[in-house]
Structures are given as C-alpha cells and as structure tokens.
Short mmCIF file of C-alpha atoms and ligand atoms in Angstrom, two decimals:
data_model
loop_
_atom_site.label_atom_id
_atom_site.label_comp_id
_atom_site.label_asym_id
_atom_site.label_seq_id
_atom_site.Cartn_x
_atom_site.Cartn_y
_atom_site.Cartn_z
CA MET R 1 0.02 -0.03 0.04
CA ALA R 2 1.27 3.38 -1.14
CA GLU R 3 1.44 5.66 1.99
CA GLY R 4 1.71 9.36 1.92
CA ASP R 5 5.52 9.48 1.75
CA THR R 6 5.63 7.27 -1.41
CA ILE R 7 2.88 9.33 -3.02
CA LEU R 8 4.82 12.46 -2.31
CA ARG R 9 7.87 10.89 -3.76
CA ALA R 10 5.97 10.05 -6.82
CA LYS R 11 4.86 13.72 -7.30
CA GLN R 12 8.42 14.89 -7.00
CA ARG R 13 9.46 12.22 -9.71
CA LEU R 14 6.43 12.87 -11.88
CA SER R 15 6.69 16.83 -11.58
CA GLY R 16 10.48 16.72 -12.61
CA ALA R 17 9.49 14.65 -15.77
CA LEU R 18 6.17 16.49 -16.81
CA VAL R 19 5.02 19.66 -15.15
CA GLY R 20 5.09 22.66 -17.45
CA GLN R 21 4.68 20.55 -20.66
CA ALA R 22 1.95 19.93 -23.22
CA ILE R 23 1.22 16.15 -22.51
CA THR R 24 0.40 13.68 -24.91
CA VAL R 25 -2.11 11.21 -23.23
CA SER R 26 -3.03 7.61 -24.14
CA ALA R 27 -4.92 4.84 -22.53
CA PRO R 28 -3.87 1.55 -23.77
CA HIS R 29 -5.96 -0.31 -21.29
CA PRO R 30 -9.73 -0.25 -21.31
CA ARG R 31 -10.06 0.92 -17.68
CA GLY R 32 -8.09 4.33 -18.61
CA ARG R 33 -10.24 4.78 -21.72
CA ALA R 34 -13.46 4.39 -19.37
CA ALA R 35 -12.01 6.99 -17.00
CA GLY R 36 -11.77 9.32 -19.90
CA VAL R 37 -8.08 10.06 -19.50
CA GLU R 38 -7.71 10.57 -23.55
CA ARG R 39 -9.43 13.85 -22.75
CA LEU R 40 -6.37 15.33 -21.38
CA ASP R 41 -4.34 14.75 -24.56
CA GLY R 42 -2.49 17.74 -25.54
CA LEU R 43 -3.21 20.03 -22.43
CA THR R 44 -0.60 21.41 -20.52
CA LEU R 45 0.28 19.63 -17.08
CA GLU R 46 0.43 22.90 -14.56
CA GLY R 47 1.13 21.09 -11.50
CA ILE R 48 0.73 17.98 -9.15
CA ASP R 49 -0.85 18.08 -5.66
CA THR R 50 -1.14 15.45 -3.24
CA HIS R 51 -3.55 14.67 -0.31
CA GLY R 52 -2.54 11.85 1.74
CA LYS R 53 -2.56 9.02 -0.53
CA HIS R 54 -4.20 10.99 -3.50
CA LEU R 55 -2.51 12.49 -6.52
CA LEU R 56 -4.23 15.19 -8.29
CA PHE R 57 -2.79 16.43 -11.69
CA ASP R 58 -3.58 19.65 -12.69
CA PHE R 59 -4.44 20.20 -16.33
CA GLY R 60 -6.01 23.71 -16.07
CA GLY R 61 -9.81 23.06 -16.46
CA LEU R 62 -9.53 19.42 -15.69
CA VAL R 63 -7.93 17.20 -13.07
CA LEU R 64 -6.53 13.58 -13.29
CA HIS R 65 -7.27 11.91 -9.82
CA SER R 66 -5.21 8.89 -8.94
CA HIS R 67 -5.16 6.62 -6.01
CA LEU R 68 -3.00 3.58 -5.98
CA GLY R 69 -4.58 1.49 -3.16
CA ILE R 70 -2.29 -1.76 -2.96
CA SER R 71 -1.96 -2.91 -6.48
CA GLY R 72 -1.29 0.47 -8.48
CA GLY R 73 1.66 2.29 -9.40
CA TRP R 74 3.15 5.28 -11.26
CA HIS R 75 6.26 4.44 -13.28
CA VAL R 76 8.57 7.06 -14.82
CA TYR R 77 10.49 6.09 -17.89
CA ASP R 78 12.92 7.73 -20.41
CA ARG R 79 10.98 7.73 -23.77
CA ARG R 80 12.05 4.58 -25.73
CA ALA R 81 13.01 2.85 -22.36
CA ARG R 82 11.66 -0.77 -21.91
CA TRP R 83 8.75 -0.72 -19.44
CA ARG R 84 8.70 -3.27 -16.52
CA ARG R 85 5.04 -4.11 -17.48
CA PRO R 86 3.22 -4.74 -20.43
CA ARG R 87 2.09 -1.71 -22.60
CA SER R 88 -1.55 -3.18 -22.79
CA SER R 89 -1.88 -3.16 -19.04
CA ALA R 90 -1.22 0.62 -18.61
CA TRP R 91 -4.30 2.64 -17.84
CA ALA R 92 -2.75 5.87 -18.63
CA VAL R 93 0.41 7.11 -20.41
CA LEU R 94 1.51 10.67 -19.83
CA GLY R 95 4.11 11.54 -22.59
CA GLY R 96 6.52 14.53 -21.82
CA GLU R 97 9.32 15.56 -23.96
CA ARG R 98 11.82 13.40 -22.57
CA GLN R 99 10.10 11.18 -20.29
CA GLU R 100 6.56 9.25 -19.86
CA ALA R 101 4.86 8.53 -16.79
CA VAL R 102 2.79 5.21 -16.94
CA GLN R 103 -0.14 4.27 -14.44
CA PHE R 104 -1.02 0.85 -13.81
CA GLY R 105 -3.72 -0.37 -11.77
CA GLY R 106 -5.28 0.82 -8.37
CA PRO R 107 -8.87 1.59 -7.15
CA THR R 108 -9.19 5.14 -8.36
CA LEU R 109 -8.36 6.88 -11.68
CA ARG R 110 -10.72 9.46 -13.20
CA VAL R 111 -10.84 12.79 -14.70
CA LEU R 112 -12.80 15.49 -13.17
CA PRO R 113 -13.52 19.38 -13.67
CA ALA R 114 -11.17 21.31 -11.66
CA SER R 115 -14.32 23.35 -10.25
CA ARG R 116 -15.42 19.88 -8.52
CA VAL R 117 -12.30 19.24 -6.75
CA ALA R 118 -13.35 20.96 -3.62
CA ILE R 119 -16.82 19.55 -3.38
CA ASP R 120 -16.05 15.97 -4.61
CA PRO R 121 -17.28 13.74 -1.93
CA GLN R 122 -14.26 11.22 -2.10
CA LEU R 123 -11.87 14.04 -1.73
CA ALA R 124 -13.72 16.52 0.62
CA ARG R 125 -14.07 14.04 3.44
CA LEU R 126 -10.39 13.43 3.70
CA GLY R 127 -8.80 14.59 7.13
CA PRO R 128 -5.90 17.02 7.26
CA ASP R 129 -2.72 15.71 5.27
CA ILE R 130 -0.26 14.43 7.70
CA LEU R 131 2.46 15.64 5.31
CA ALA R 132 0.90 18.96 4.74
CA PRO R 133 3.67 21.86 4.68
CA GLU R 134 1.99 23.01 7.78
CA LEU R 135 -0.10 20.38 9.65
CA ASP R 136 -2.94 21.62 11.96
CA LEU R 137 -1.81 19.38 14.85
CA ASP R 138 -4.81 20.76 17.09
CA GLY R 139 -7.33 20.46 14.22
CA THR R 140 -6.11 16.84 13.63
CA VAL R 141 -6.36 16.04 17.43
CA ALA R 142 -9.99 17.45 17.45
CA LYS R 143 -10.78 14.95 14.60
CA PHE R 144 -9.63 12.10 16.54
CA ARG R 145 -11.73 13.16 19.54
CA ALA R 146 -14.79 13.66 17.51
CA THR R 147 -14.75 9.95 16.43
CA ASP R 148 -15.97 6.94 18.36
CA GLN R 149 -13.60 6.80 21.44
CA SER R 150 -14.01 3.22 21.74
CA ARG R 151 -12.04 2.59 18.59
CA THR R 152 -8.40 1.44 18.99
CA LEU R 153 -5.75 3.99 18.16
CA GLY R 154 -4.27 1.84 15.58
CA ASP R 155 -7.30 1.37 13.85
CA ALA R 156 -8.09 5.13 13.99
CA LEU R 157 -4.76 6.16 12.49
CA LEU R 158 -5.70 4.39 9.29
CA ASP R 159 -9.09 6.38 9.06
CA GLN R 160 -8.24 8.69 6.13
CA ARG R 161 -11.00 10.94 7.32
CA LEU R 162 -9.22 11.70 10.53
CA THR R 163 -5.82 12.24 8.84
CA ALA R 164 -4.79 11.45 5.42
CA GLY R 165 -1.89 9.57 4.46
CA ILE R 166 -0.81 7.28 7.12
CA GLY R 167 -0.92 3.64 6.23
CA ASN R 168 -0.05 0.27 7.83
CA ILE R 169 3.96 0.97 8.13
CA PHE R 170 3.74 4.55 9.71
CA LYS R 171 0.83 3.22 11.87
CA SER R 172 3.04 0.87 13.68
CA GLU R 173 6.10 2.86 13.46
CA ALA R 174 4.60 6.12 14.95
CA CYS R 175 3.16 4.27 17.88
CA PHE R 176 6.42 2.61 18.47
CA ALA R 177 8.38 5.82 18.32
CA ALA R 178 5.90 7.43 20.72
CA ARG R 179 5.80 4.28 22.99
CA VAL R 180 1.98 4.17 22.94
CA ASP R 181 0.23 0.75 22.59
CA PRO R 182 -1.85 0.89 19.50
CA TRP R 183 -4.29 -1.20 20.88
CA ARG R 184 -5.52 1.26 23.64
CA PRO R 185 -8.91 2.59 22.79
CA LEU R 186 -8.94 6.41 22.06
CA ALA R 187 -10.58 7.12 25.31
CA GLY R 188 -7.56 6.01 27.11
CA VAL R 189 -5.06 8.22 24.74
CA ALA R 190 -4.54 11.49 26.03
CA ASP R 191 -4.18 14.58 23.89
CA ASP R 192 -0.40 14.80 24.30
CA GLU R 193 0.11 11.09 23.46
CA LEU R 194 -2.05 11.51 20.34
CA ARG R 195 -0.10 14.54 19.36
CA ALA R 196 3.14 12.74 20.11
CA VAL R 197 2.14 9.89 17.83
CA LEU R 198 0.81 12.25 14.82
CA GLU R 199 4.19 14.11 15.19
CA ALA R 200 6.20 10.99 15.03
CA ALA R 201 4.27 9.78 11.91
CA ARG R 202 4.80 13.04 10.16
CA ALA R 203 8.64 13.19 11.18
CA GLN R 204 9.31 9.69 10.04
CA MET R 205 7.19 9.90 6.75
CA LEU R 206 9.18 13.27 5.95
CA ASP R 207 12.41 11.07 6.53
CA ALA R 208 11.06 8.55 4.29
CA VAL R 209 10.46 10.99 1.62
CA ARG R 210 14.13 12.24 1.94
CA LEU R 211 15.55 8.61 2.21
CA GLY R 212 13.35 6.49 0.20
CA ASP R 213 14.46 2.94 0.23
CA ARG R 214 17.04 3.79 2.69
CA HIS R 215 14.66 4.57 5.56
CA ARG R 216 14.86 1.92 8.18
CA PHE R 217 11.90 0.59 10.00
CA HIS R 218 11.79 -0.36 13.80
CA VAL R 219 8.93 -2.66 14.08
CA TYR R 220 7.08 -3.02 10.92
CA LYS R 221 7.82 -6.63 9.68
CA ARG R 222 10.54 -6.97 12.16
CA ARG R 223 11.77 -10.39 12.98
CA GLY R 224 13.54 -10.58 15.98
CA PRO R 225 13.64 -8.66 19.33
CA CYS R 226 12.63 -5.13 19.85
CA SER R 227 15.71 -2.68 18.96
CA ARG R 228 14.80 -0.76 22.19
CA CYS R 229 14.10 -3.20 25.01
CA ARG R 230 14.92 -6.68 23.32
CA GLY R 231 11.44 -7.82 24.28
CA PRO R 232 9.27 -9.66 21.70
CA VAL R 233 7.94 -7.55 18.56
CA ARG R 234 4.45 -9.01 18.10
CA HIS R 235 2.02 -8.52 14.98
CA ARG R 236 -1.85 -9.05 14.69
CA GLY R 237 -4.63 -7.91 12.48
CA GLN R 238 -6.34 -4.91 13.84
CA GLY R 239 -9.53 -2.92 13.20
CA ASP R 240 -12.39 -3.88 10.83
CA ALA R 241 -10.18 -4.29 7.76
CA ASN R 242 -7.81 -6.61 9.99
CA ARG R 243 -5.00 -4.78 8.79
CA THR R 244 -1.63 -6.07 10.55
CA THR R 245 -0.23 -3.98 13.35
CA TRP R 246 3.46 -4.56 14.67
CA TRP R 247 4.44 -3.34 18.25
CA CYS R 248 6.42 -4.25 21.16
CA GLU R 249 4.23 -5.25 24.17
CA ARG R 250 7.11 -4.29 26.58
CA CYS R 251 7.90 -0.71 25.67
CA GLN R 252 4.59 0.35 24.41
CA VAL R 253 2.12 0.67 27.20
ZN1 ZN W 301 10.37 -2.72 23.28
#
C-alpha cells in the first residue's frame, strides 16, 4: 500500500518529468479509456498536488485524480526505455518531451472538472494531510476526539477521514516511536500522547520522503527482538479491515 510518503516521492518524480509541458495522453487499457483520460491529450500539465494517498494532476480546467491502493503504481521512464510491465496493462500514459509516466492499476483513476475538486465527496471527506507543509495538529487531534472513542488507536490512525496519508507501516512505526500501545482505545489515549504519535508519523514519513528505500523501520515486519528493549515484537490484524499492526508489548504501554 502506497502511503503518503511514497505518494509525495511519486509527485516529485512525476513533476520533474512532466510539469510545464504539453502532455500526450493515451490509455492502452480499457479501464483508462473508461476513465476518460484521453480527454487530457494535448493539455499542459500545470502542477501536481497530493493529499494523503491521493495524487491530483492539474491540467487547467481538468484534473486527473489517482489513488494507487495496494496494487497500483506510477512508473517514470525515459522515452524508448523498456517498461517493467506490458503496454496493454497501462491505464494511462502521460508523455512529456523526454520522459513518460505510466499508471498501472489501483482503485481510482478518473478525470474531473477542476471546479469539482473542492466539493467532490471522495476528496472532501479526507482529514488533514499528515504531510501538509503546515499541519494543523490541534485540528487533527480534534478530529480524533470527534470519532468513536472506543476505537483502538491503531485502527483510527488508518482512517483517512481523521488524517490522510498514514498507512499500515507508519501506523505501527509512529506508535512505537511515541511508546504508545496501538491497542488502547482512543478514550485511554491522552491528547499529548495523540499529538506525539501524529508528530512521530509526520517526522518519520518526511524522513522516508528524503531517504526512500534507505529509510529503516523499527517494528514494521520486524523479525527478532525490539531494538529498544529486546522484548518480543508482536503482530496481529487490527480493526474492521484486519490490517496487521506490529508493536512491542514491553515498551509500548
Ligand atoms: Zn520494546
């Protein structure tokens, strides 16, 4: 699952390849044609925005909205380079002067009028972006306080309506960094603890944007003992979606 850091890195790569250029757009796979991406052909890509796990390509009056989910990806290739996946499986190909960006799979790819972005139901319900240039931490904590307080912390951190961008990796890593047990119900998590978890998620994700594959995890998919206390690192499915959480029982209380 692409989390906010991966999406921000994708934005940086895609922007460098395409922004400011008139883009040739094609849709080899029927899913891309159904999304109407060919309407963008010949338009200038004016910029790319992110909100949590969502990418928004600004083509002036039209916006291309992409969410990659677990299976989707954006690849950037030099023109004439060999792709890592078959051309026929590409939902969208955005061609710039020297490079092209190719989108494969994912739950969301669609074109919408720019005037609809602010009122679009899927986008408008998103909480504050954990990687926004200036995060409104008080407002984000207030969102967590307004939801059902019997929900566990680890489950609530994945709810994109409360804060957008955190996925399974940084849910686990942020709770570890702040030494808070992700199985505690929100009612038992103080505001300053919630703040510490959110700040840790933000700091670690910004670190991951900078370091990419060189960013190291502490509990996520860890085999072997806790790096802090040498206690056992456990993992178990959490929440309605049963998404796996990794945590140290001894130093997260
Ligand atoms: Zn530990």
